[in-house]
Coordinates of C-alpha atoms in Angstrom, one line a residue:
Chain A
M19 CA -23.8 -12.4 -6.7
N20 CA -25.1 -11.4 -3.3
D21 CA -23.6 -8.9 -0.9
R22 CA -22.8 -11.3 1.8
D23 CA -20.7 -13.4 -0.6
L24 CA -19.0 -10.2 -2.0
V25 CA -17.9 -9.3 1.5
E26 CA -16.7 -12.8 2.2
A27 CA -14.7 -12.9 -1.1
A28 CA -13.2 -9.5 -0.5
L29 CA -12.0 -10.4 3.0
F30 CA -10.6 -13.7 1.7
V31 CA -8.5 -12.2 -1.2
A32 CA -7.4 -9.1 0.7
G33 CA -5.4 -11.1 3.3
R34 CA -5.3 -7.9 5.3
P35 CA -7.8 -5.9 7.4
L36 CA -10.3 -4.0 5.3
T37 CA -12.2 -0.9 6.4
L38 CA -16.0 -0.7 6.3
L39 CA -15.4 2.0 3.7
E40 CA -13.5 -0.4 1.4
L41 CA -16.2 -3.1 1.8
E42 CA -18.9 -0.6 1.2
S43 CA -17.4 0.3 -2.2
M44 CA -17.8 -3.4 -3.2
V45 CA -21.4 -4.1 -2.4
S46 CA -24.7 -2.9 -3.8
L47 CA -25.8 0.6 -2.8
D48 CA -28.5 -0.4 -0.3
A49 CA -26.5 -3.1 1.4
D50 CA -25.9 -2.7 5.2
V51 CA -22.3 -3.7 5.4
E52 CA -22.1 -3.5 9.1
E53 CA -25.0 -5.9 9.4
I54 CA -23.4 -8.3 6.9
V55 CA -20.1 -8.2 8.7
E56 CA -21.8 -8.9 12.1
S57 CA -23.6 -11.9 10.7
L58 CA -20.5 -13.2 9.0
V59 CA -18.5 -12.9 12.3
E60 CA -21.2 -14.9 14.0
E61 CA -21.4 -17.5 11.3
Y62 CA -17.6 -18.1 11.2
R63 CA -17.4 -18.2 15.0
E64 CA -19.8 -21.1 15.1
K65 CA -17.9 -23.4 12.8
G66 CA -14.6 -24.2 11.2
A67 CA -11.0 -23.0 11.6
L68 CA -11.4 -19.5 10.3
E69 CA -12.7 -16.4 12.0
I70 CA -13.7 -12.9 10.9
V71 CA -12.8 -10.3 13.5
Q72 CA -13.9 -6.7 13.6
T73 CA -11.9 -4.2 15.5
D74 CA -13.1 -0.6 15.5
E75 CA -12.5 0.3 11.9
D76 CA -11.2 -2.8 10.4
I77 CA -12.5 -6.3 9.5
V78 CA -10.1 -9.2 8.9
M79 CA -10.4 -12.9 8.0
Q80 CA -7.8 -15.1 9.7
V81 CA -7.1 -18.5 11.3
K82 CA -8.6 -19.0 14.7
G83 CA -6.0 -18.8 17.5
E84 CA -6.1 -22.5 18.4
Y85 CA -5.1 -23.4 14.8
A86 CA -2.5 -20.7 14.2
D87 CA 0.5 -22.6 15.4
A88 CA -0.4 -25.7 13.6
V89 CA -0.4 -24.0 10.2
R90 CA 2.1 -21.2 10.8
T91 CA 4.8 -23.0 8.8
I92 CA 2.6 -23.1 5.7
A93 CA 1.6 -19.5 5.9
Q94 CA 3.6 -16.9 4.1
R95 CA 5.0 -14.3 6.5
D96 CA 2.7 -11.4 7.0
L97 CA 5.4 -9.0 8.2
E98 CA 8.9 -9.3 7.0
T99 CA 11.4 -10.1 9.7
P100 CA 13.2 -6.8 9.7
V101 CA 9.9 -4.9 10.0
L102 CA 8.7 -7.3 12.8
R103 CA 12.0 -6.6 14.6
T104 CA 11.5 -2.9 14.4
L105 CA 7.9 -3.4 15.8
A106 CA 9.3 -5.5 18.6
V107 CA 11.7 -2.7 19.5
I108 CA 8.9 -0.2 19.5
A109 CA 6.7 -2.4 21.6
F110 CA 9.4 -3.0 24.2
H111 CA 10.6 0.6 24.5
Q112 CA 7.4 2.5 24.0
P113 CA 6.6 5.3 24.2
V114 CA 9.8 5.8 22.2
T115 CA 11.0 8.4 19.7
Q116 CA 11.4 7.6 16.1
S117 CA 15.0 8.7 16.3
K118 CA 15.7 6.4 19.2
V119 CA 14.3 3.5 17.2
A120 CA 16.4 4.5 14.2
E121 CA 19.4 4.5 16.5
I122 CA 18.7 0.9 17.6
R123 CA 17.6 -0.4 14.2
G124 CA 19.4 1.7 11.7
N125 CA 18.0 4.1 9.1
K126 CA 15.8 1.5 7.5
A127 CA 13.6 1.9 10.6
Y128 CA 12.0 5.0 9.0
G129 CA 10.6 2.8 6.2
H130 CA 9.5 0.2 8.7
V131 CA 7.7 2.7 10.9
H132 CA 6.0 4.0 7.7
E133 CA 4.8 0.5 7.0
L134 CA 3.8 -0.2 10.5
E135 CA 1.8 3.0 10.6
A136 CA 0.1 2.1 7.3
R137 CA -0.8 -1.2 8.9
K138 CA -2.1 0.7 11.9
L139 CA 0.1 -1.4 14.3
V140 CA 1.9 1.8 15.4
E141 CA 0.8 5.3 15.8
S142 CA 2.8 8.5 16.3
E143 CA 2.6 12.1 17.3
P144 CA 5.0 15.0 16.8
Y145 CA 7.6 15.3 19.5
G146 CA 10.1 18.0 19.0
R147 CA 11.9 17.4 15.7
T148 CA 11.0 13.7 15.7
R149 CA 7.9 11.6 16.5
M150 CA 6.9 9.7 19.5
L151 CA 5.8 6.2 18.7
R152 CA 3.5 3.7 20.5
T153 CA 1.6 0.6 19.6
T154 CA -2.1 0.7 18.8
K155 CA -5.2 -1.3 19.8
A156 CA -4.8 -3.1 16.4
F157 CA -1.3 -4.2 17.7
A158 CA -2.8 -5.6 20.8
D159 CA -5.5 -7.4 18.8
Y160 CA -2.9 -8.7 16.2
F161 CA -0.7 -10.3 18.8
G162 CA -3.5 -11.4 21.1
F163 CA -2.7 -9.1 24.1
E164 CA -5.7 -8.9 26.2
T165 CA -4.9 -5.3 27.2
E166 CA -4.2 -2.1 25.4
S167 CA -2.1 -0.7 28.3
L168 CA 1.4 0.1 27.1
E169 CA 2.8 -0.7 30.6
E170 CA 1.1 -4.2 30.7
I171 CA 2.2 -4.9 27.1
K172 CA 5.8 -4.0 27.9
Q173 CA 5.7 -6.1 31.1
K174 CA 4.4 -9.1 29.2
I175 CA 7.1 -8.7 26.5
G176 CA 9.6 -8.4 29.3
L177 CA 8.5 -11.7 30.6
L178 CA 8.6 -13.3 27.2
L179 CA 12.2 -12.1 26.8
R180 CA 13.6 -14.1 29.7
Chain B
M22 CA 27.4 21.8 1.7
T23 CA 29.6 23.3 -0.9
S24 CA 27.1 25.2 -2.9
E25 CA 28.0 28.8 -2.1
G26 CA 30.3 29.0 -5.0
R27 CA 27.8 27.6 -7.4
A28 CA 24.9 29.6 -6.2
G29 CA 26.7 32.9 -6.6
P30 CA 25.7 36.1 -5.0
T31 CA 22.1 35.0 -4.3
A32 CA 23.3 32.5 -1.7
N33 CA 24.8 35.2 0.4
G34 CA 21.5 36.5 1.6
E35 CA 21.5 39.6 -0.6
A36 CA 18.4 40.3 -2.6
P37 CA 18.8 38.4 -5.8
E38 CA 18.9 40.5 -8.9
D39 CA 17.5 37.8 -11.1
F40 CA 14.2 36.7 -9.8
D41 CA 14.6 33.4 -11.8
E42 CA 17.3 32.6 -9.4
R43 CA 14.9 32.8 -6.4
S44 CA 13.9 29.1 -6.6
I45 CA 17.5 28.0 -6.5
D46 CA 18.1 30.4 -3.7
I47 CA 15.3 29.0 -1.7
L48 CA 16.6 25.4 -2.1
V49 CA 20.2 26.4 -1.3
S50 CA 19.2 28.3 1.8
L51 CA 17.0 25.4 2.9
A52 CA 20.1 23.2 2.6
K53 CA 22.4 25.7 4.3
N54 CA 20.1 26.0 7.3
G55 CA 20.0 22.2 7.5
E56 CA 16.3 22.0 6.8
I57 CA 16.9 19.6 3.9
D58 CA 19.7 17.1 3.4
P59 CA 21.0 17.4 -0.2
W60 CA 22.4 13.8 0.1
D61 CA 19.1 12.4 1.1
I62 CA 16.3 14.4 -0.5
D63 CA 12.8 13.6 0.9
I64 CA 10.7 15.1 -1.9
V65 CA 7.6 15.4 0.2
D66 CA 9.6 17.3 2.8
V67 CA 11.4 19.5 0.3
T68 CA 8.1 20.3 -1.4
D69 CA 6.4 21.4 1.8
K70 CA 9.4 23.6 2.8
F71 CA 9.7 25.1 -0.7
L72 CA 6.0 26.0 -0.7
A73 CA 6.2 27.4 2.7
Q74 CA 9.0 29.7 1.5
V75 CA 7.1 30.7 -1.5
A76 CA 4.1 31.6 0.7
E77 CA 6.4 33.6 2.9
L78 CA 7.7 35.6 -0.1
E79 CA 4.2 36.3 -1.1
K80 CA 3.3 37.4 2.4
L81 CA 6.3 39.9 2.3
D82 CA 4.8 41.0 -1.0
L83 CA 8.0 40.1 -2.9
R84 CA 7.6 39.3 -6.5
V85 CA 7.6 35.6 -7.1
S86 CA 8.8 34.7 -10.6
S87 CA 6.8 32.5 -12.9
R88 CA 9.8 30.2 -12.9
T89 CA 9.6 29.8 -9.2
L90 CA 5.9 28.9 -9.5
L91 CA 6.8 26.4 -12.2
F92 CA 9.4 24.8 -9.9
A93 CA 6.8 24.8 -7.1
S94 CA 4.2 23.0 -9.3
I95 CA 6.8 20.5 -10.5
L96 CA 7.8 19.8 -6.9
L97 CA 4.2 19.4 -6.0
R98 CA 3.7 16.9 -8.7
M99 CA 6.7 15.0 -7.6
K100 CA 5.4 15.1 -4.1
A101 CA 2.1 13.6 -5.3
D102 CA 3.9 10.9 -7.1
A103 CA 6.0 10.1 -4.1
L104 CA 3.0 9.9 -1.9
E105 CA 1.2 7.7 -4.4
E106 CA 4.0 5.3 -4.8
P107 CA 6.3 4.4 -1.9
E108 CA 9.3 2.5 -3.2
P109 CA 9.8 -0.8 -1.5
Q110 CA 12.5 -0.9 1.2
D111 CA 15.5 -2.9 0.5
L112 CA 16.7 -5.0 3.3
D113 CA 20.3 -5.6 2.3
D114 CA 21.9 -4.4 5.5
E115 CA 19.7 -6.5 7.7
E116 CA 22.3 -9.0 8.7
L117 CA 24.7 -6.3 9.6
L118 CA 22.1 -4.8 11.9
D119 CA 21.4 -8.1 13.6
E120 CA 25.0 -8.1 14.8
D121 CA 24.6 -4.7 16.5
L122 CA 21.1 -5.4 17.7
H123 CA 21.5 -4.9 21.4
A124 CA 17.8 -4.8 22.0
C125 CA 16.5 -8.3 22.0
F126 CA 13.1 -8.9 20.6
P127 CA 10.5 -11.2 21.9
A128 CA 8.9 -14.0 20.1
L129 CA 5.9 -12.0 19.1
K130 CA 3.5 -14.4 17.4
P131 CA 1.4 -12.6 14.8
K132 CA -2.1 -13.8 13.8
V133 CA -2.0 -16.1 10.8
R134 CA -3.6 -14.5 7.8
R135 CA -3.7 -15.4 4.2
H136 CA -1.1 -13.7 2.1
A137 CA -1.6 -14.8 -1.5
K138 CA -0.8 -12.3 -4.1
R139 CA -2.5 -12.1 -7.4
R140 CA -0.9 -11.8 -10.8
V141 CA -0.7 -8.6 -12.6
T142 CA -2.9 -8.4 -15.7
L143 CA -1.7 -7.4 -19.2
S144 CA -3.9 -4.2 -19.1
E145 CA -2.1 -3.2 -15.9
L146 CA 1.2 -3.7 -17.6
I147 CA 0.1 -1.4 -20.5
H148 CA -1.2 1.1 -18.0
E149 CA 2.2 1.3 -16.4
L150 CA 3.9 1.6 -19.7
K151 CA 1.7 4.6 -20.6
K152 CA 2.7 6.2 -17.3
A153 CA 6.4 5.5 -17.8
T154 CA 6.3 6.9 -21.4
K155 CA 4.5 10.0 -20.4
R156 CA 6.9 10.6 -17.5
K157 CA 9.9 10.4 -19.8
E158 CA 8.7 12.3 -22.8
K159 CA 6.9 15.2 -21.4
S160 CA 9.1 18.3 -20.8
D161 CA 8.6 20.0 -17.4
V162 CA 6.3 22.6 -18.9
R163 CA 4.2 20.0 -20.7
R164 CA 4.1 18.1 -17.5
L165 CA 2.5 21.1 -15.8
I166 CA -0.1 21.4 -18.5
Q167 CA -0.7 17.7 -18.2
L168 CA -1.1 18.0 -14.4
Q169 CA -3.9 20.4 -14.9
A170 CA -5.5 18.3 -17.6
Q171 CA -5.3 15.3 -15.3
E172 CA -7.0 17.1 -12.5
F173 CA -9.7 18.1 -14.9
D174 CA -10.0 14.4 -16.1
A175 CA -10.1 13.2 -12.5
L176 CA -13.0 15.5 -11.8
A177 CA -14.8 14.4 -15.0
V178 CA -14.3 10.7 -13.9
A179 CA -15.7 11.4 -10.5
H180 CA -18.8 12.9 -12.2
T181 CA -19.5 10.1 -14.5
E182 CA -19.0 7.4 -11.9
D183 CA -22.3 7.8 -10.2
I184 CA -21.5 10.7 -7.8
E185 CA -24.5 9.9 -5.7
R186 CA -23.1 6.5 -4.9
Q187 CA -19.9 8.1 -3.7
V188 CA -21.8 10.7 -1.7
K189 CA -23.7 7.9 0.0
R190 CA -20.6 6.0 0.8
V191 CA -18.9 8.9 2.4
Q192 CA -22.1 9.9 4.2
R193 CA -22.3 6.5 5.8
E194 CA -18.7 6.6 6.9
L195 CA -19.1 10.1 8.4
K196 CA -22.3 9.2 10.2
R197 CA -20.5 6.3 11.8
R198 CA -17.6 8.5 12.9
F199 CA -19.8 11.3 14.1
G200 CA -21.4 8.8 16.4
K201 CA -18.1 8.6 18.2
Q202 CA -16.4 11.9 17.7
D203 CA -17.4 15.6 17.2
Q204 CA -15.2 16.3 14.2
V205 CA -13.6 14.3 11.5
L206 CA -10.4 15.0 9.6
F207 CA -10.3 14.4 5.8
S208 CA -7.2 12.3 6.3
E209 CA -9.1 9.9 8.5
L210 CA -11.4 9.1 5.5
I211 CA -8.5 8.3 3.2
V212 CA -7.8 4.5 3.2
D213 CA -5.4 4.5 0.3
N214 CA -3.3 7.3 -1.1
T215 CA -4.3 7.0 -4.8
A216 CA -5.4 10.2 -6.5
E217 CA -8.6 8.5 -7.5
H218 CA -9.6 7.5 -4.0
I219 CA -8.7 10.9 -2.6
I220 CA -10.8 12.7 -5.3
Q221 CA -13.7 10.2 -4.9
T222 CA -13.7 11.1 -1.2
Y223 CA -13.2 14.8 -1.6
I224 CA -15.8 15.5 -4.3
P225 CA -18.7 14.0 -2.2
L226 CA -17.6 16.2 0.7
L227 CA -18.1 19.3 -1.6
F228 CA -21.5 18.0 -2.5
M229 CA -22.4 17.5 1.1
A230 CA -21.1 20.9 2.1
T231 CA -23.2 22.7 -0.6
R232 CA -26.2 20.7 0.8
R233 CA -25.3 22.1 4.2
Q234 CA -25.0 18.6 5.7
I235 CA -21.5 19.3 6.8
Q236 CA -19.1 22.2 7.2
L237 CA -15.6 22.1 5.8
E238 CA -12.6 24.1 7.2
Q239 CA -9.0 24.1 6.0
K240 CA -6.8 26.1 8.4
E241 CA -3.7 26.2 6.3
L242 CA -2.8 25.7 2.6
F243 CA -2.3 22.0 1.9
G244 CA -3.3 21.3 5.5
D245 CA -5.9 18.7 6.6
I246 CA -9.5 19.5 6.2
L247 CA -11.7 19.6 9.3
I248 CA -15.2 18.2 8.8
Q249 CA -18.0 19.2 11.1
C250 CA -21.5 17.7 11.2
K251 CA -24.3 20.2 10.5
N252 CA -27.3 18.3 9.3
L253 CA -26.4 14.7 8.3
Chain C
M2 CA -8.5 -29.2 17.1
N3 CA -10.0 -31.5 14.6
D4 CA -8.6 -32.7 11.3
R5 CA -11.3 -31.1 9.1
D6 CA -10.4 -27.7 10.6
L7 CA -6.7 -28.3 10.3
V8 CA -7.1 -28.9 6.6
E9 CA -9.3 -25.9 6.2
A10 CA -6.8 -23.7 8.0
A11 CA -3.9 -25.0 6.0
L12 CA -5.7 -24.4 2.7
F13 CA -6.6 -20.9 3.8
V14 CA -3.2 -19.7 4.9
A15 CA -1.2 -21.3 2.1
G16 CA -2.7 -19.1 -0.6
R17 CA -1.5 -21.7 -3.1
P18 CA -2.4 -25.3 -4.1
L19 CA -1.3 -27.9 -1.5
T20 CA -0.6 -31.5 -2.3
L21 CA -2.4 -34.4 -0.4
L22 CA 1.0 -35.2 1.0
E23 CA 1.4 -31.7 2.5
L24 CA -2.1 -31.9 4.0
E25 CA -1.4 -35.4 5.4
S26 CA 1.6 -34.1 7.3
M27 CA -0.7 -31.7 9.2
V28 CA -3.4 -34.0 10.4
S29 CA -3.6 -36.8 12.9
L30 CA -2.1 -40.1 11.9
D31 CA -5.4 -42.0 11.3
A32 CA -7.2 -39.2 9.4
D33 CA -8.4 -39.9 5.9
V34 CA -7.3 -36.7 4.1
E35 CA -8.9 -37.5 0.8
E36 CA -12.3 -38.0 2.5
I37 CA -11.9 -34.8 4.5
V38 CA -11.1 -32.9 1.3
E39 CA -14.0 -34.4 -0.6
S40 CA -16.4 -33.3 2.2
L41 CA -14.9 -29.8 2.3
V42 CA -15.3 -29.5 -1.4
E43 CA -18.9 -30.4 -1.1
E44 CA -19.5 -28.1 1.9
Y45 CA -17.9 -25.1 0.2
R46 CA -19.8 -25.7 -3.1
E47 CA -23.1 -25.4 -1.3
K48 CA -22.6 -22.0 0.2
G49 CA -20.6 -18.8 0.1
A50 CA -18.1 -17.1 -2.2
L51 CA -15.2 -19.5 -1.7
E52 CA -14.5 -22.9 -3.2
I53 CA -12.1 -25.7 -2.6
V54 CA -11.0 -27.3 -5.8
Q55 CA -9.2 -30.6 -6.2
T56 CA -7.2 -31.4 -9.3
D57 CA -5.2 -34.6 -9.5
E58 CA -2.7 -34.0 -6.8
D59 CA -3.4 -30.5 -5.7
I60 CA -6.1 -28.9 -3.6
V61 CA -6.6 -25.2 -3.5
M62 CA -9.0 -22.8 -1.7
Q63 CA -10.0 -19.8 -3.9
V64 CA -12.8 -17.4 -4.7
K65 CA -15.6 -18.8 -6.9
G66 CA -15.3 -17.7 -10.5
E67 CA -18.3 -15.4 -10.4
Y68 CA -16.8 -13.3 -7.6
A69 CA -13.3 -13.2 -8.9
D70 CA -13.6 -10.1 -11.0
A71 CA -15.5 -8.1 -8.4
V72 CA -12.7 -8.5 -5.8
R73 CA -9.6 -8.5 -8.0
T74 CA -8.6 -5.0 -7.2
I75 CA -8.6 -5.8 -3.5
A76 CA -6.0 -8.5 -3.8
Q77 CA -2.4 -7.5 -3.6
R78 CA -0.4 -7.7 -6.8
D79 CA 2.7 -9.8 -6.9
L80 CA 4.8 -7.1 -8.5
E81 CA 5.1 -3.6 -7.0
T82 CA 4.1 -0.8 -9.2
P83 CA 7.6 0.7 -9.8
V84 CA 8.9 -2.8 -10.7
L85 CA 6.0 -3.4 -13.0
R86 CA 6.6 -0.1 -14.7
T87 CA 10.2 -1.0 -15.4
L88 CA 9.1 -4.3 -16.8
A89 CA 6.7 -2.6 -19.1
V90 CA 9.4 -0.3 -20.4
I91 CA 11.7 -3.3 -21.1
A92 CA 8.9 -5.3 -22.8
F93 CA 8.1 -2.4 -25.1
H94 CA 11.7 -1.4 -26.0
Q95 CA 13.4 -4.8 -26.0
P96 CA 16.0 -5.8 -26.8
V97 CA 17.1 -2.8 -24.7
T98 CA 20.2 -2.0 -22.7
Q99 CA 20.1 -1.7 -19.0
S100 CA 21.5 1.8 -19.2
K101 CA 18.7 2.9 -21.5
V102 CA 16.2 1.5 -19.1
A103 CA 17.8 3.4 -16.3
E104 CA 17.7 6.6 -18.4
I105 CA 14.0 6.2 -18.8
R106 CA 13.2 4.9 -15.3
G107 CA 15.9 6.4 -13.1
N108 CA 18.5 4.6 -11.0
K109 CA 16.0 2.6 -9.2
A110 CA 15.7 0.5 -12.4
Y111 CA 18.9 -1.5 -11.5
G112 CA 17.2 -2.9 -8.5
H113 CA 14.0 -3.6 -10.5
V114 CA 15.9 -5.5 -13.2
H115 CA 17.6 -7.5 -10.4
E116 CA 14.2 -8.5 -9.1
L117 CA 12.8 -9.2 -12.5
E118 CA 15.7 -11.4 -13.3
A119 CA 15.2 -13.3 -10.0
R120 CA 11.6 -13.7 -11.0
K121 CA 12.8 -15.0 -14.4
L122 CA 10.6 -12.5 -16.2
V123 CA 13.6 -10.8 -17.8
E124 CA 16.9 -12.2 -18.9
S125 CA 20.1 -10.3 -19.8
E126 CA 23.5 -10.8 -21.4
P127 CA 26.6 -8.6 -21.3
Y128 CA 26.6 -5.9 -24.0
G129 CA 29.7 -3.6 -23.9
R130 CA 29.8 -1.9 -20.5
T131 CA 26.1 -2.6 -19.8
R132 CA 23.7 -5.5 -20.3
M133 CA 21.1 -6.2 -23.0
L134 CA 17.7 -7.0 -21.6
R135 CA 14.8 -9.0 -23.0
T136 CA 11.7 -10.7 -21.7
T137 CA 11.5 -14.5 -21.2
K138 CA 9.2 -17.3 -22.0
A139 CA 8.0 -17.0 -18.4
F140 CA 7.0 -13.4 -19.1
A141 CA 5.0 -14.5 -22.2
D142 CA 3.2 -17.1 -20.0
Y143 CA 2.6 -14.7 -17.2
F144 CA 0.8 -12.2 -19.4
G145 CA -0.8 -14.7 -21.7
F146 CA 1.1 -13.9 -24.9
E147 CA 0.7 -16.8 -27.2
T148 CA 4.1 -16.1 -28.7
E149 CA 7.6 -15.8 -27.4
S150 CA 8.7 -13.7 -30.3
L151 CA 10.0 -10.3 -29.1
E152 CA 8.8 -8.7 -32.2
E153 CA 5.3 -10.0 -31.9
I154 CA 5.1 -9.1 -28.2
K155 CA 6.2 -5.6 -29.0
Q156 CA 3.7 -5.3 -31.8
K157 CA 0.9 -6.4 -29.5
I158 CA 1.9 -4.0 -26.8
G159 CA 2.1 -1.3 -29.4
L160 CA -1.5 -2.0 -30.5
L161 CA -2.7 -2.0 -26.9
L162 CA -1.0 1.3 -26.2
R163 CA -3.3 3.2 -28.5

């Protein structure tokens, strides 16, 4: 077993972004995980249908954009439809209070926001008695927006809505 | 809230004669003031508010009964369990919501990732059975004793599992973060909410603090811990 | 997009074995899927932590045996912890009434039993005002019990509990 392969195996089975911290807990003590990840990113970029992407804290293995649509029907859904809908509402109305989202989406939205925050697609800060929600950089990465600007994301979603 | 009758004189804001009633009193007044919703108890929230009230009583130098402390510790344990184990959401009312959904949503196209799930092992099944059995059979008092024992166990585990390895892991992560920010919060280091992970991150911090590599500061009880770099 | 990459992407996202037929539906009309699979099997064998395995009709992408244990904990379990705990209680006390299970596990247990029945790990029959629950053959298969006998399963669990 070598460290490069352990990182590769972990990213494969996780099916979700892993932090450097999680990866470090898997490899040998003297391994430089950041270096391993960088070289894996490069290796995957050169060849094949898969990619390894590093964003800030997280590293994830996924299908390259150009193949995503072709295999989407085979893939199991990553986010359940109701959660995805709540996310869409947040992305379109942001910055938006949690109570406003619950008003639009029902009380289940609290659970959804919890999941979306755990997935780091949404972040929040206290705002009076509720919380103000907005999408994150990870959100922009996940949906392939080239910008992190909330205004631009909202505009782009607005265009998609027509 | 119809609890005034049940709660007796203590709910009327008079000093309770029986200090054992204090805990009930705290909960009832939290409900009366609308700070908790008795029909939809959020155990994490209730625990925090209960503990805040207990702290307030101590500040006023009022006697806090042992029973109140017992309640506090049981709530705390329930809070820990709740944090450790979020129940899955049920989505039964989704179709109903769709009807009312006046905000359209765009065709967001998420990245395609692998979502295979693995099977549970027999030893995991047994592990859960042990937890379920313990939970049912222990009386509240025994649960309290057990909580302390588990904390002790957890510390012991952390020690035997190559503490230096854990220290190095946390050190690396902190170095990386201090490259970008001046201070780091303990919560930022927590990637999953299991007791084991939290302890395996916390203990290394104590080691690093005694080695004067970092400085730890906790402004309020149960609050986040602020980590500052000294000599990493 | 080339056919090799489409097959690779499909095997990756599926997270389950795919048939040649399924793969054929994804690639271009003149592609020889069997040949593509063979060459992918070879390519993956040579390098890395992943493998592509072909058995009769099915092709699956998975972690090589020697890495499986190391990364098992990273993979998501297909039963949520609360549901698993309810299943454990049923397996140990069976045949057991639903109301007894709810007494031990709380009211959430009704939802769990519902899920476990849908997964066919538990079956039930009416018993007075409640239902009598027991584990199924699928349960025995899932956890690798060589017997379907409730008594033997309980005994084995009892031994493991010590």
